[in-house]
Amino acid sequence: MANVNSNQFAANTFDAIVIGSGISGGWAAKELCEKGLKTLVLERGRDVVHLKDYPTATKNPWDFPHRGQMPLSVKKENPIAERCYAFSEASEHFFVKDNEHPYVQDKPFDWIRGYQVGGKSLLWARQTQRWSRFDFEGPARDGFAVDWPIRYNDLAPWYTHVEQFAGISGNHDGLETLPDGDFLPAWQMNVVEKEIQKRIMANYKDRDVIIGRCAHLTQPREIHLQQGRGQCQARSLCERGCPFGGYFSSNSSTLPWAAKTGNLTLRPHSVVHSIIYDDKKQKAVGVRVIDSQTNKAIEYFAKIIFVNAATLNSNLILLNSTSNRFPNGLGNDNGLMGKYIAFHNYRGSITASMDGYMDSYYYGRRPTAVMMPNFRNVYQQQTDFLRGYMVFYTATRPGWGHFTEGQQLGAGYKDNIAEAGPWGIYMMMQGETIPKESSRVQLSNDLKDRWGIPQLKIAVGYDDNDEKSLKDFLVQGAEMLDKAGCKNIATNDSKQAPGLDIHEIGGIRMGHDPKTSLLNKWNQLHACPNVFVTDGACMTSTGTQNPSLTFMALTARAANYAAEALKKGEL
């Protein structure tokens, strides 16, 4: 700060700084700006403006040189990124390439990243479920991780708050394991999915099958029209950026809303090096940034700082934020920062076929699947593994132009390829993994990235609990499909490394006790209360539901608390 003149200091000073512009960072910006705080959002990647910067959104398959497929040379250069289902010729510009931000894999880990304004909110799969009380109570009951400092009732009004603005479709199903929310009309199951639903629920009294809930506008409300968003067209081209604003992203929703207040300053190309801690003031005072275009270091100052860089980068930033007071990373008095990283286990899948129903089809490309909330170890411990898994399935008729054994060329061939094929079923698991101290990230002592920041070393892996959970899903899933009347049932273990689930959590977890956690119930660092962490890094456990809606609700809750505390002079 000594080298910063007074004019520059004033120009670089804000009420709040938000690190990251993705799902949680966008929500922090919206809430803080609405509360009247002059807010700087720092994004390490380039700017992406809604509508303007979606270059492939309306292209046809034949408009791409390789018809949407990635050339073999690109795949070879990006063995990590190319494993992601959404990485294609139409979306590659939203992905971090493997050589652009290297990291050290102490254990195999596929780190999927999107460095641009909006982050991975342009790429996410948009599945949004509230966590149930069982997800928040799990660690205390089962004895893994540490007790969450909040419960479902603490977050319920904030779930409603973000659902109303983001727009979530779903039915009111009345399930204790999957709380209802403020929903837009739900998508519909097709005839085979309904038949499987009926047969599963008839055979298993503890298993509920419902249509998935997702962040898509099936019927926009006035608040969504005010955002300039329109109805989802079921195109299934979401990872290109949606020109209709049909799904929720920071770019189409929270960031433009924050900008309308006049309180937002958005700075792309800003790689955060560290958070600046003032030993005399005993608080964080700003953020040190490397401009990715000039490589010059710049410092920005604020009274409160929100860290929303996505789980692993948030850990990296705080571990790299060292000072005399915090030699091992900002707030890291207990040495636990970077530890207890967890994720969702996606290894298990099952395929099957269903005879009949050849007179039925479906319309569009629905952006969600049928799902079954966790039914394992919910009310009591039932199995030889902790926690459980959600189940998702879909029934589809394979693409036009399918091959029929023995068919001949000519009119018969032409007629055949003009019809959809027989029904196929795909089922998958989303398993909760148990946070472990051995699953961790830390800074490399000798390797740095192009901005002079230590590379991240990642050592995150599966354990025996995950193997047992996987085996249980494959057995139970095959049994359910069999009882539903499916044929040709085949189970599969992808053996994929952690990371492709893109649901990494932890490292800066919430908790009651500063000896065993880094954040309190308001997402403040115990040892530095004007710094808040509200992305996946704050999570104490993974739950069995998707995490994104919980990120949003936690962020909105913490941002409103921070704004009020700042006005009261408590920060």
Coordinates of C-alpha atoms in Angstrom, one line a residue:
M1 CA 0.0 0.0 0.0
A2 CA 3.0 2.3 0.5
N3 CA 3.5 2.5 -3.2
V4 CA 0.0 3.5 -4.1
N5 CA -0.7 7.2 -4.4
S6 CA -3.8 8.6 -2.8
N7 CA -5.7 9.1 -6.1
Q8 CA -5.0 5.6 -7.2
F9 CA -5.9 4.2 -3.8
A10 CA -9.3 6.0 -4.0
A11 CA -10.0 4.8 -7.5
N12 CA -9.1 1.3 -6.5
T13 CA -11.3 1.3 -3.3
F14 CA -14.7 -0.3 -3.1
D15 CA -17.2 -1.3 -0.4
A16 CA -16.9 -5.0 -1.4
I17 CA -14.8 -7.1 -3.7
V18 CA -16.1 -10.4 -5.2
I19 CA -13.5 -12.9 -6.5
G20 CA -15.1 -14.8 -9.3
S21 CA -18.2 -14.2 -11.6
G22 CA -19.7 -17.7 -11.8
I23 CA -22.8 -19.0 -10.1
S24 CA -22.0 -17.9 -6.6
G25 CA -20.0 -14.8 -7.5
G26 CA -22.8 -13.5 -9.6
W27 CA -25.2 -13.9 -6.7
A28 CA -22.8 -12.1 -4.3
A29 CA -22.6 -9.3 -6.8
K30 CA -26.4 -9.0 -7.2
E31 CA -27.1 -9.0 -3.5
L32 CA -24.3 -6.6 -2.5
C33 CA -25.1 -4.2 -5.3
E34 CA -28.8 -4.2 -4.4
K35 CA -27.9 -3.3 -0.9
G36 CA -26.1 -0.2 -2.1
L37 CA -22.5 -1.4 -1.9
K38 CA -20.1 -0.3 -4.5
T39 CA -18.9 -3.7 -5.6
L40 CA -15.9 -4.8 -7.7
V41 CA -16.1 -8.3 -9.3
L42 CA -12.8 -9.7 -10.4
E43 CA -12.8 -12.4 -13.1
R44 CA -9.5 -14.0 -14.2
G45 CA -10.8 -14.7 -17.7
R46 CA -12.1 -12.7 -20.6
D47 CA -15.4 -10.8 -20.7
V48 CA -18.4 -12.6 -22.1
V49 CA -21.5 -10.5 -22.6
H50 CA -24.9 -12.2 -22.8
L51 CA -26.1 -12.6 -26.4
K52 CA -23.1 -10.7 -27.9
D53 CA -20.5 -13.3 -27.0
Y54 CA -22.2 -16.6 -27.8
P55 CA -20.7 -17.1 -31.3
T56 CA -22.0 -20.6 -31.9
A57 CA -25.4 -20.4 -30.2
T58 CA -27.4 -20.4 -33.4
K59 CA -25.1 -22.4 -35.7
N60 CA -26.3 -25.5 -37.6
P61 CA -24.2 -28.7 -37.4
W62 CA -23.0 -28.1 -41.0
D63 CA -21.7 -24.7 -40.0
F64 CA -18.9 -26.3 -38.1
P65 CA -15.7 -27.5 -40.0
H66 CA -15.9 -30.8 -38.2
R67 CA -19.7 -31.0 -37.6
G68 CA -19.2 -30.3 -33.9
Q69 CA -16.7 -33.0 -33.3
M70 CA -13.3 -32.2 -31.9
P71 CA -10.3 -32.9 -34.2
L72 CA -8.0 -35.7 -32.9
S73 CA -5.2 -33.2 -32.5
V74 CA -7.2 -31.1 -30.1
K75 CA -8.2 -34.1 -28.1
K76 CA -4.6 -35.2 -27.8
E77 CA -3.6 -31.7 -26.6
N78 CA -6.4 -31.7 -24.1
P79 CA -6.8 -35.2 -22.6
I80 CA -8.4 -33.7 -19.5
A81 CA -10.9 -31.2 -21.0
E82 CA -12.0 -33.5 -23.7
R83 CA -13.3 -36.0 -21.2
C84 CA -16.1 -33.5 -20.3
Y85 CA -19.3 -34.3 -22.0
A86 CA -19.9 -30.6 -23.0
F87 CA -16.5 -30.1 -24.6
S88 CA -17.0 -29.8 -28.4
E89 CA -16.3 -27.7 -31.4
A90 CA -19.4 -25.6 -30.4
S91 CA -18.3 -24.9 -26.8
E92 CA -14.5 -25.3 -26.6
H93 CA -14.1 -21.5 -26.3
F94 CA -15.7 -21.6 -22.8
F95 CA -13.3 -24.3 -21.5
V96 CA -9.8 -23.9 -20.0
K97 CA -7.4 -25.9 -22.2
D98 CA -5.0 -28.2 -20.5
N99 CA -1.9 -26.2 -21.1
E100 CA -3.4 -22.8 -20.0
H101 CA -3.4 -23.4 -16.3
P102 CA -1.5 -26.6 -15.4
Y103 CA -1.7 -28.3 -12.1
V104 CA 0.0 -31.3 -10.3
Q105 CA -2.0 -34.5 -10.0
D106 CA -0.7 -36.4 -7.0
K107 CA -3.7 -38.6 -7.7
P108 CA -5.6 -38.6 -11.0
F109 CA -8.0 -35.7 -11.1
D110 CA -9.8 -34.1 -14.0
W111 CA -10.1 -30.4 -13.2
I112 CA -12.7 -28.9 -15.5
R113 CA -12.7 -25.1 -15.6
G114 CA -14.3 -22.2 -17.4
Y115 CA -12.3 -19.0 -17.1
Q116 CA -14.6 -16.2 -18.4
V117 CA -17.2 -13.8 -17.1
G118 CA -19.9 -16.2 -16.0
G119 CA -17.5 -19.0 -15.3
K120 CA -19.0 -22.5 -15.5
S121 CA -22.5 -21.0 -15.2
L122 CA -22.4 -21.1 -19.0
L123 CA -21.5 -24.8 -19.0
W124 CA -23.3 -26.4 -16.0
A125 CA -25.9 -29.1 -16.3
R126 CA -28.5 -26.9 -14.5
Q127 CA -29.9 -29.5 -12.1
T128 CA -31.2 -27.8 -9.0
Q129 CA -32.5 -29.5 -5.9
R130 CA -32.8 -28.2 -2.4
W131 CA -30.8 -30.2 0.1
S132 CA -33.0 -32.0 2.7
R133 CA -32.6 -31.9 6.4
F134 CA -30.9 -35.3 6.1
D135 CA -28.1 -33.8 4.0
F136 CA -27.3 -31.1 6.6
E137 CA -27.7 -33.5 9.5
G138 CA -25.7 -36.3 8.0
P139 CA -22.2 -35.5 9.5
A140 CA -23.5 -35.1 13.0
R141 CA -25.6 -38.3 12.8
D142 CA -23.1 -40.5 11.0
G143 CA -19.9 -39.1 12.5
F144 CA -18.0 -38.1 9.4
A145 CA -16.7 -34.6 8.7
V146 CA -17.9 -32.0 11.2
D147 CA -21.4 -30.9 12.1
W148 CA -22.8 -28.3 9.7
P149 CA -23.3 -25.0 11.7
I150 CA -26.7 -24.5 9.9
R151 CA -29.7 -26.7 9.2
Y152 CA -32.3 -26.8 6.4
N153 CA -34.6 -24.3 8.2
D154 CA -31.8 -21.8 8.2
L155 CA -31.5 -21.9 4.5
A156 CA -35.1 -22.6 3.4
P157 CA -36.1 -18.9 3.0
W158 CA -32.9 -18.3 1.0
Y159 CA -33.7 -21.3 -1.3
T160 CA -37.0 -19.6 -2.0
H161 CA -35.2 -16.3 -2.6
V162 CA -32.9 -17.6 -5.3
E163 CA -35.5 -20.0 -6.8
Q164 CA -37.9 -17.0 -7.5
F165 CA -35.2 -15.0 -9.3
A166 CA -33.3 -17.8 -11.1
G167 CA -36.4 -19.7 -12.2
I168 CA -36.6 -23.4 -11.3
S169 CA -39.0 -25.9 -12.9
G170 CA -40.4 -28.8 -10.9
N171 CA -43.4 -30.4 -9.3
H172 CA -44.5 -30.2 -5.7
D173 CA -43.9 -33.8 -4.7
G174 CA -44.2 -33.5 -0.9
L175 CA -41.0 -35.5 -0.2
E176 CA -39.1 -35.2 3.1
T177 CA -36.0 -36.3 1.3
L178 CA -36.3 -33.7 -1.4
P179 CA -38.0 -30.5 -0.1
D180 CA -40.3 -28.6 -2.5
G181 CA -39.5 -25.1 -3.6
D182 CA -41.0 -22.2 -5.5
F183 CA -41.3 -23.8 -8.9
L184 CA -42.2 -23.0 -12.5
P185 CA -44.2 -25.7 -14.3
A186 CA -42.3 -29.0 -14.5
W187 CA -41.1 -30.8 -17.6
Q188 CA -42.9 -34.1 -18.3
M189 CA -41.9 -37.7 -18.4
N190 CA -42.4 -39.7 -21.5
V191 CA -44.6 -42.9 -21.6
V192 CA -41.7 -45.3 -20.9
E193 CA -40.3 -43.2 -18.0
K194 CA -43.8 -43.1 -16.5
E195 CA -44.1 -46.9 -16.8
I196 CA -40.8 -47.4 -15.1
Q197 CA -41.8 -44.9 -12.4
K198 CA -45.0 -46.7 -11.7
R199 CA -43.4 -50.2 -11.5
I200 CA -40.5 -49.0 -9.3
M201 CA -42.8 -47.3 -6.8
A202 CA -45.1 -50.3 -6.7
N203 CA -42.2 -52.6 -5.8
Y204 CA -40.3 -50.3 -3.4
K205 CA -42.2 -48.3 -0.8
D206 CA -39.1 -46.3 0.2
R207 CA -38.3 -45.1 -3.3
D208 CA -39.8 -42.1 -4.9
V209 CA -39.4 -41.3 -8.6
I210 CA -40.1 -37.8 -9.8
I211 CA -39.2 -35.5 -12.8
G212 CA -36.0 -33.6 -12.3
R213 CA -35.9 -30.0 -11.2
C214 CA -33.8 -27.7 -13.2
A215 CA -32.9 -24.0 -13.8
H216 CA -34.9 -23.6 -17.0
L217 CA -37.8 -21.1 -17.6
T218 CA -40.7 -23.3 -18.6
Q219 CA -43.1 -20.4 -18.1
P220 CA -41.3 -17.1 -17.4
R221 CA -42.6 -14.9 -14.6
E222 CA -42.5 -11.1 -14.6
I223 CA -39.2 -11.1 -12.7
H224 CA -37.6 -13.1 -15.5
L225 CA -39.0 -10.9 -18.2
Q226 CA -37.5 -8.0 -16.4
Q227 CA -34.2 -9.7 -16.7
G228 CA -34.7 -9.9 -20.4
R229 CA -35.0 -13.7 -20.4
G230 CA -37.4 -15.9 -22.3
Q231 CA -38.8 -19.4 -22.3
C232 CA -36.5 -22.4 -22.7
Q233 CA -36.8 -23.8 -26.2
A234 CA -35.6 -27.4 -25.3
R235 CA -32.8 -27.1 -27.9
S236 CA -30.1 -28.9 -25.7
L237 CA -27.5 -26.5 -26.9
C238 CA -27.0 -24.9 -23.5
E239 CA -23.2 -25.0 -23.3
R240 CA -23.0 -22.7 -26.3
G241 CA -24.7 -19.9 -24.2
C242 CA -28.5 -19.4 -24.5
P243 CA -29.7 -16.6 -26.7
F244 CA -33.1 -16.9 -25.1
G245 CA -31.8 -16.6 -21.6
G246 CA -33.9 -19.8 -21.1
Y247 CA -31.6 -21.2 -18.4
F248 CA -30.0 -19.4 -15.5
S249 CA -26.5 -18.1 -15.8
S250 CA -24.6 -15.2 -14.3
N251 CA -24.4 -13.6 -17.7
S252 CA -28.1 -13.6 -18.4
S253 CA -29.3 -13.0 -14.9
T254 CA -27.4 -11.8 -11.8
L255 CA -24.6 -9.8 -13.3
P256 CA -26.8 -7.6 -15.6
W257 CA -29.2 -7.2 -12.6
A258 CA -26.2 -6.0 -10.5
A259 CA -25.1 -3.7 -13.2
K260 CA -28.5 -2.0 -13.4
T261 CA -28.0 -0.7 -9.9
G262 CA -25.0 1.4 -11.0
N263 CA -23.0 -0.1 -8.2
L264 CA -21.1 -2.8 -10.1
T265 CA -17.6 -2.6 -11.5
L266 CA -16.6 -5.7 -13.5
R267 CA -12.9 -6.3 -14.2
P268 CA -12.1 -9.3 -16.4
H269 CA -8.5 -10.5 -17.1
S270 CA -7.8 -10.2 -13.4
V271 CA -6.0 -13.2 -12.0
V272 CA -6.2 -13.0 -8.2
H273 CA -2.8 -13.6 -6.6
S274 CA -3.8 -13.3 -2.9
I275 CA -5.9 -11.4 -0.4
I276 CA -4.0 -8.6 1.5
Y277 CA -4.1 -8.8 5.3
D278 CA -3.2 -5.8 7.4
D279 CA -1.5 -7.0 10.6
K280 CA -2.2 -3.7 12.4
K281 CA -5.9 -3.5 11.5
Q282 CA -6.2 -7.3 12.0
K283 CA -8.4 -7.6 9.0
A284 CA -8.2 -8.2 5.2
V285 CA -8.0 -4.9 3.4
G286 CA -7.8 -5.8 -0.3
V287 CA -6.9 -8.1 -3.1
R288 CA -3.7 -8.4 -5.1
V289 CA -4.3 -9.0 -8.8
I290 CA -2.1 -9.9 -11.8
D291 CA -3.5 -8.4 -15.0
S292 CA -3.4 -11.3 -17.5
Q293 CA -2.9 -9.0 -20.5
T294 CA -0.1 -6.9 -19.1
N295 CA 1.3 -9.1 -16.3
K296 CA 1.3 -6.1 -14.0
A297 CA 0.3 -6.4 -10.3
I298 CA -2.6 -4.2 -9.1
E299 CA -4.1 -3.9 -5.7
Y300 CA -7.8 -3.2 -4.9
F301 CA -9.2 -2.4 -1.5
A302 CA -12.5 -3.0 0.2
K303 CA -14.1 -3.5 3.6
I304 CA -15.5 -7.0 2.8
I305 CA -14.3 -9.6 0.4
F306 CA -16.2 -12.6 -1.0
V307 CA -14.2 -15.5 -2.3
N308 CA -16.1 -17.3 -5.1
A309 CA -13.4 -18.5 -7.5
A310 CA -14.8 -22.1 -7.5
T311 CA -13.7 -24.7 -4.9
L312 CA -10.1 -25.5 -5.9
N313 CA -9.1 -22.0 -7.0
S314 CA -10.6 -20.5 -3.8
N315 CA -8.4 -22.9 -1.8
L316 CA -5.5 -21.9 -3.9
I317 CA -6.0 -18.2 -3.4
L318 CA -6.4 -18.4 0.4
L319 CA -3.4 -20.8 0.8
N320 CA -1.4 -18.2 -1.2
S321 CA -2.6 -15.3 0.9
T322 CA 0.2 -15.4 3.5
S323 CA 1.3 -12.7 6.0
N324 CA 3.1 -12.5 9.3
R325 CA -0.2 -13.3 11.0
F326 CA -1.1 -16.1 8.6
P327 CA 2.1 -17.8 7.3
N328 CA 0.1 -20.9 6.1
G329 CA -2.7 -19.1 4.4
L330 CA -5.4 -16.6 5.4
G331 CA -7.4 -17.9 8.3
N332 CA -5.5 -21.2 8.3
D333 CA -4.7 -21.3 12.0
N334 CA -5.6 -24.9 12.4
G335 CA -3.8 -26.1 9.3
L336 CA -6.9 -27.7 7.8
M337 CA -7.2 -25.4 4.8
G338 CA -7.1 -27.5 1.6
K339 CA -8.1 -30.7 3.4
Y340 CA -11.3 -32.6 3.4
I341 CA -12.0 -32.1 -0.3
A342 CA -14.9 -34.2 -1.6
F343 CA -17.0 -34.7 -4.7
H344 CA -19.8 -36.7 -6.2
N345 CA -19.2 -40.3 -7.4
Y346 CA -20.5 -40.6 -11.0
R347 CA -18.8 -43.9 -11.8
G348 CA -21.8 -46.1 -12.0
S349 CA -24.2 -46.3 -14.9
I350 CA -26.7 -48.9 -16.3
T351 CA -28.2 -49.3 -19.8
A352 CA -31.2 -51.4 -20.7
S353 CA -34.0 -51.6 -23.3
M354 CA -37.8 -51.7 -23.2
D355 CA -40.0 -53.6 -25.6
G356 CA -43.1 -52.1 -27.0
Y357 CA -44.4 -48.5 -26.9
M358 CA -43.4 -48.1 -30.6
D359 CA -46.4 -45.9 -31.2
S360 CA -45.2 -43.3 -28.7
Y361 CA -42.6 -40.6 -29.0
Y362 CA -41.8 -37.3 -27.3
Y363 CA -41.1 -33.7 -28.3
G364 CA -38.0 -31.6 -27.9
R365 CA -34.8 -32.2 -25.9
R366 CA -35.8 -32.0 -22.3
P367 CA -33.1 -30.4 -20.2
T368 CA -33.6 -32.7 -17.2
A369 CA -33.9 -36.4 -16.3
V370 CA -36.2 -38.5 -14.1
M371 CA -34.7 -38.7 -10.6
M372 CA -34.9 -40.6 -7.4
P373 CA -33.9 -39.0 -4.1
N374 CA -31.5 -41.0 -1.9
F375 CA -33.1 -44.0 -0.3
R376 CA -30.0 -45.4 1.4
N377 CA -29.2 -44.7 5.1
V378 CA -31.8 -41.9 5.3
Y379 CA -33.5 -42.6 8.6
Q380 CA -31.0 -45.0 10.0
Q381 CA -27.8 -46.8 9.0
Q382 CA -28.8 -49.7 6.8
T383 CA -25.7 -50.7 4.8
D384 CA -22.0 -51.3 5.3
F385 CA -21.2 -47.9 3.7
L386 CA -22.0 -44.4 4.9
R387 CA -24.6 -42.1 3.2
G388 CA -26.0 -42.9 -0.2
Y389 CA -26.7 -41.7 -3.7
M390 CA -29.3 -40.2 -6.0
V391 CA -30.4 -42.0 -9.1
F392 CA -31.2 -40.4 -12.5
Y393 CA -32.6 -42.2 -15.5
T394 CA -34.0 -41.3 -19.0
A395 CA -35.8 -43.3 -21.7
T396 CA -35.2 -42.4 -25.3
R397 CA -35.6 -43.7 -28.8
P398 CA -32.2 -43.7 -30.5
G399 CA -31.5 -41.3 -33.3
W400 CA -33.0 -41.3 -36.8
G401 CA -31.0 -43.3 -39.2
H402 CA -30.4 -46.3 -36.9
F403 CA -29.1 -49.5 -38.5
T404 CA -31.2 -52.6 -38.6
E405 CA -29.5 -56.0 -39.0
G406 CA -29.8 -57.4 -42.5
Q407 CA -31.5 -54.4 -44.0
Q408 CA -31.1 -53.7 -47.7
L409 CA -30.6 -50.6 -49.7
G410 CA -33.5 -49.0 -51.5
A411 CA -37.0 -47.9 -50.5
G412 CA -37.1 -50.1 -47.4
Y413 CA -33.9 -48.7 -46.1
K414 CA -35.1 -45.1 -46.7
D415 CA -38.4 -45.8 -44.8
N416 CA -36.5 -47.5 -42.0
I417 CA -34.1 -44.7 -41.2
A418 CA -37.0 -42.2 -41.2
E419 CA -38.4 -43.8 -38.0
A420 CA -37.0 -43.7 -34.5
G421 CA -35.5 -46.9 -33.1
P422 CA -36.7 -49.0 -30.0
W423 CA -36.6 -47.6 -26.5
G424 CA -33.4 -47.5 -24.6
I425 CA -32.9 -46.7 -20.9
Y426 CA -29.9 -45.0 -19.3
M427 CA -29.5 -44.8 -15.5
M428 CA -26.7 -43.2 -13.4
M429 CA -25.7 -42.6 -9.9
Q430 CA -24.7 -39.4 -8.0
G431 CA -23.1 -40.7 -4.9
E432 CA -22.0 -38.8 -1.8
T433 CA -18.4 -39.2 -1.0
I434 CA -17.0 -38.8 2.6
P435 CA -14.6 -35.8 3.2
K436 CA -11.2 -37.2 4.3
E437 CA -8.2 -35.3 5.6
S438 CA -6.1 -37.2 3.0
S439 CA -8.1 -35.8 0.2
R440 CA -6.5 -32.4 -0.1
V441 CA -5.0 -29.7 -2.3
Q442 CA -1.8 -27.7 -1.5
L443 CA 0.5 -25.3 -3.2
S444 CA 3.5 -26.6 -5.1
N445 CA 6.8 -25.6 -3.7
D446 CA 8.6 -25.3 -7.0
L447 CA 6.1 -25.1 -9.9
K448 CA 4.4 -21.9 -10.8
D449 CA 1.9 -20.9 -13.4
R450 CA 2.4 -18.2 -16.1
W451 CA 1.4 -15.5 -13.6
G452 CA 4.0 -16.5 -11.0
I453 CA 1.4 -18.1 -8.7
P454 CA 2.2 -21.6 -7.3
Q455 CA 0.5 -24.4 -9.1
L456 CA -2.1 -26.5 -7.2
K457 CA -1.2 -30.0 -6.2
I458 CA -4.3 -32.2 -6.0
A459 CA -4.5 -35.5 -4.1
V460 CA -8.2 -36.5 -4.1
G461 CA -9.4 -40.1 -4.5
Y462 CA -12.0 -42.8 -3.9
D463 CA -12.0 -45.0 -0.9
D464 CA -13.6 -48.3 0.2
N465 CA -16.9 -46.4 1.1
D466 CA -17.2 -45.2 -2.5
E467 CA -16.6 -48.7 -3.9
K468 CA -19.3 -50.2 -1.7
S469 CA -21.7 -47.4 -2.6
L470 CA -21.0 -48.0 -6.3
K471 CA -21.6 -51.7 -6.0
D472 CA -24.8 -51.1 -4.2
F473 CA -26.1 -48.8 -6.9
L474 CA -25.2 -51.3 -9.7
V475 CA -27.1 -54.1 -7.9
Q476 CA -30.1 -52.0 -6.8
G477 CA -30.4 -50.2 -10.1
A478 CA -30.3 -53.4 -12.2
E479 CA -32.9 -54.9 -9.9
M480 CA -35.2 -51.9 -10.2
L481 CA -35.0 -51.9 -14.0
D482 CA -35.6 -55.7 -14.1
K483 CA -38.7 -55.3 -11.9
A484 CA -39.8 -52.4 -14.2
G485 CA -39.8 -54.8 -17.2
C486 CA -36.6 -53.7 -18.9
K487 CA -34.4 -56.1 -20.9
N488 CA -30.7 -56.4 -21.9
I489 CA -29.6 -54.8 -18.6
A490 CA -25.9 -54.0 -18.5
T491 CA -24.0 -52.4 -15.6
N492 CA -20.9 -50.2 -16.1
D493 CA -18.2 -48.8 -13.9
S494 CA -16.5 -46.0 -15.8
K495 CA -13.6 -45.9 -13.4
Q496 CA -13.3 -42.2 -14.2
A497 CA -11.1 -40.1 -12.0
P498 CA -12.7 -37.6 -9.6
G499 CA -13.4 -34.2 -11.1
L500 CA -15.6 -35.0 -14.1
D501 CA -18.6 -34.6 -11.7
I502 CA -17.5 -30.9 -11.4
H503 CA -19.1 -30.9 -7.9
E504 CA -15.9 -30.6 -5.9
I505 CA -16.5 -29.2 -2.4
G506 CA -14.5 -28.4 0.8
G507 CA -11.1 -27.3 1.9
I508 CA -12.5 -24.2 3.6
R509 CA -15.4 -25.8 5.4
M510 CA -18.0 -24.4 7.7
G511 CA -18.3 -25.5 11.3
H512 CA -19.0 -24.5 14.9
D513 CA -15.4 -24.8 16.2
P514 CA -12.4 -22.8 14.8
K515 CA -10.2 -25.8 15.8
T516 CA -11.9 -28.1 13.2
S517 CA -13.3 -25.7 10.6
L518 CA -12.4 -22.5 8.8
L519 CA -15.8 -20.7 8.5
N520 CA -18.6 -19.9 10.8
K521 CA -22.4 -20.2 10.1
W522 CA -22.4 -17.0 8.1
N523 CA -19.5 -18.2 5.9
Q524 CA -17.0 -15.8 7.5
L525 CA -13.4 -16.9 8.2
H526 CA -13.3 -17.5 11.9
A527 CA -9.9 -15.7 12.1
C528 CA -10.7 -13.0 9.6
P529 CA -14.4 -12.1 9.7
N530 CA -14.5 -9.6 6.8
V531 CA -13.6 -12.4 4.4
F532 CA -16.5 -14.7 3.2
V533 CA -16.3 -17.9 1.3
T534 CA -19.6 -19.0 -0.3
D535 CA -18.7 -21.3 -3.2
G536 CA -18.2 -25.1 -3.0
A537 CA -15.1 -24.6 -0.8
C538 CA -17.3 -23.7 2.1
M539 CA -19.2 -27.0 2.1
T540 CA -18.8 -29.4 5.0
S541 CA -20.2 -32.4 3.1
T542 CA -21.4 -33.1 -0.4
G543 CA -24.9 -34.3 0.3
T544 CA -26.6 -36.5 -2.3
Q545 CA -28.3 -33.7 -4.2
N546 CA -26.7 -31.4 -6.7
P547 CA -24.9 -28.5 -5.0
S548 CA -25.5 -25.4 -7.2
L549 CA -28.8 -24.2 -5.7
T550 CA -27.2 -24.5 -2.2
F551 CA -24.2 -22.4 -3.4
M552 CA -26.6 -19.7 -4.5
A553 CA -28.7 -19.8 -1.3
L554 CA -25.6 -19.7 1.0
T555 CA -24.2 -16.8 -1.0
A556 CA -27.4 -14.7 -0.9
R557 CA -27.7 -15.4 2.8
A558 CA -24.1 -14.4 3.6
A559 CA -24.2 -11.4 1.3
N560 CA -27.2 -9.9 3.0
Y561 CA -25.7 -10.6 6.4
A562 CA -22.4 -9.0 5.3
A563 CA -24.2 -5.9 4.0
E564 CA -26.2 -5.4 7.2
A565 CA -23.1 -6.0 9.4
L566 CA -21.2 -3.5 7.4
K567 CA -23.9 -0.9 7.9
K568 CA -23.9 -1.5 11.6
G569 CA -20.1 -1.0 11.7
E570 CA -19.5 -4.6 12.7
L571 CA -17.1 -5.3 9.9

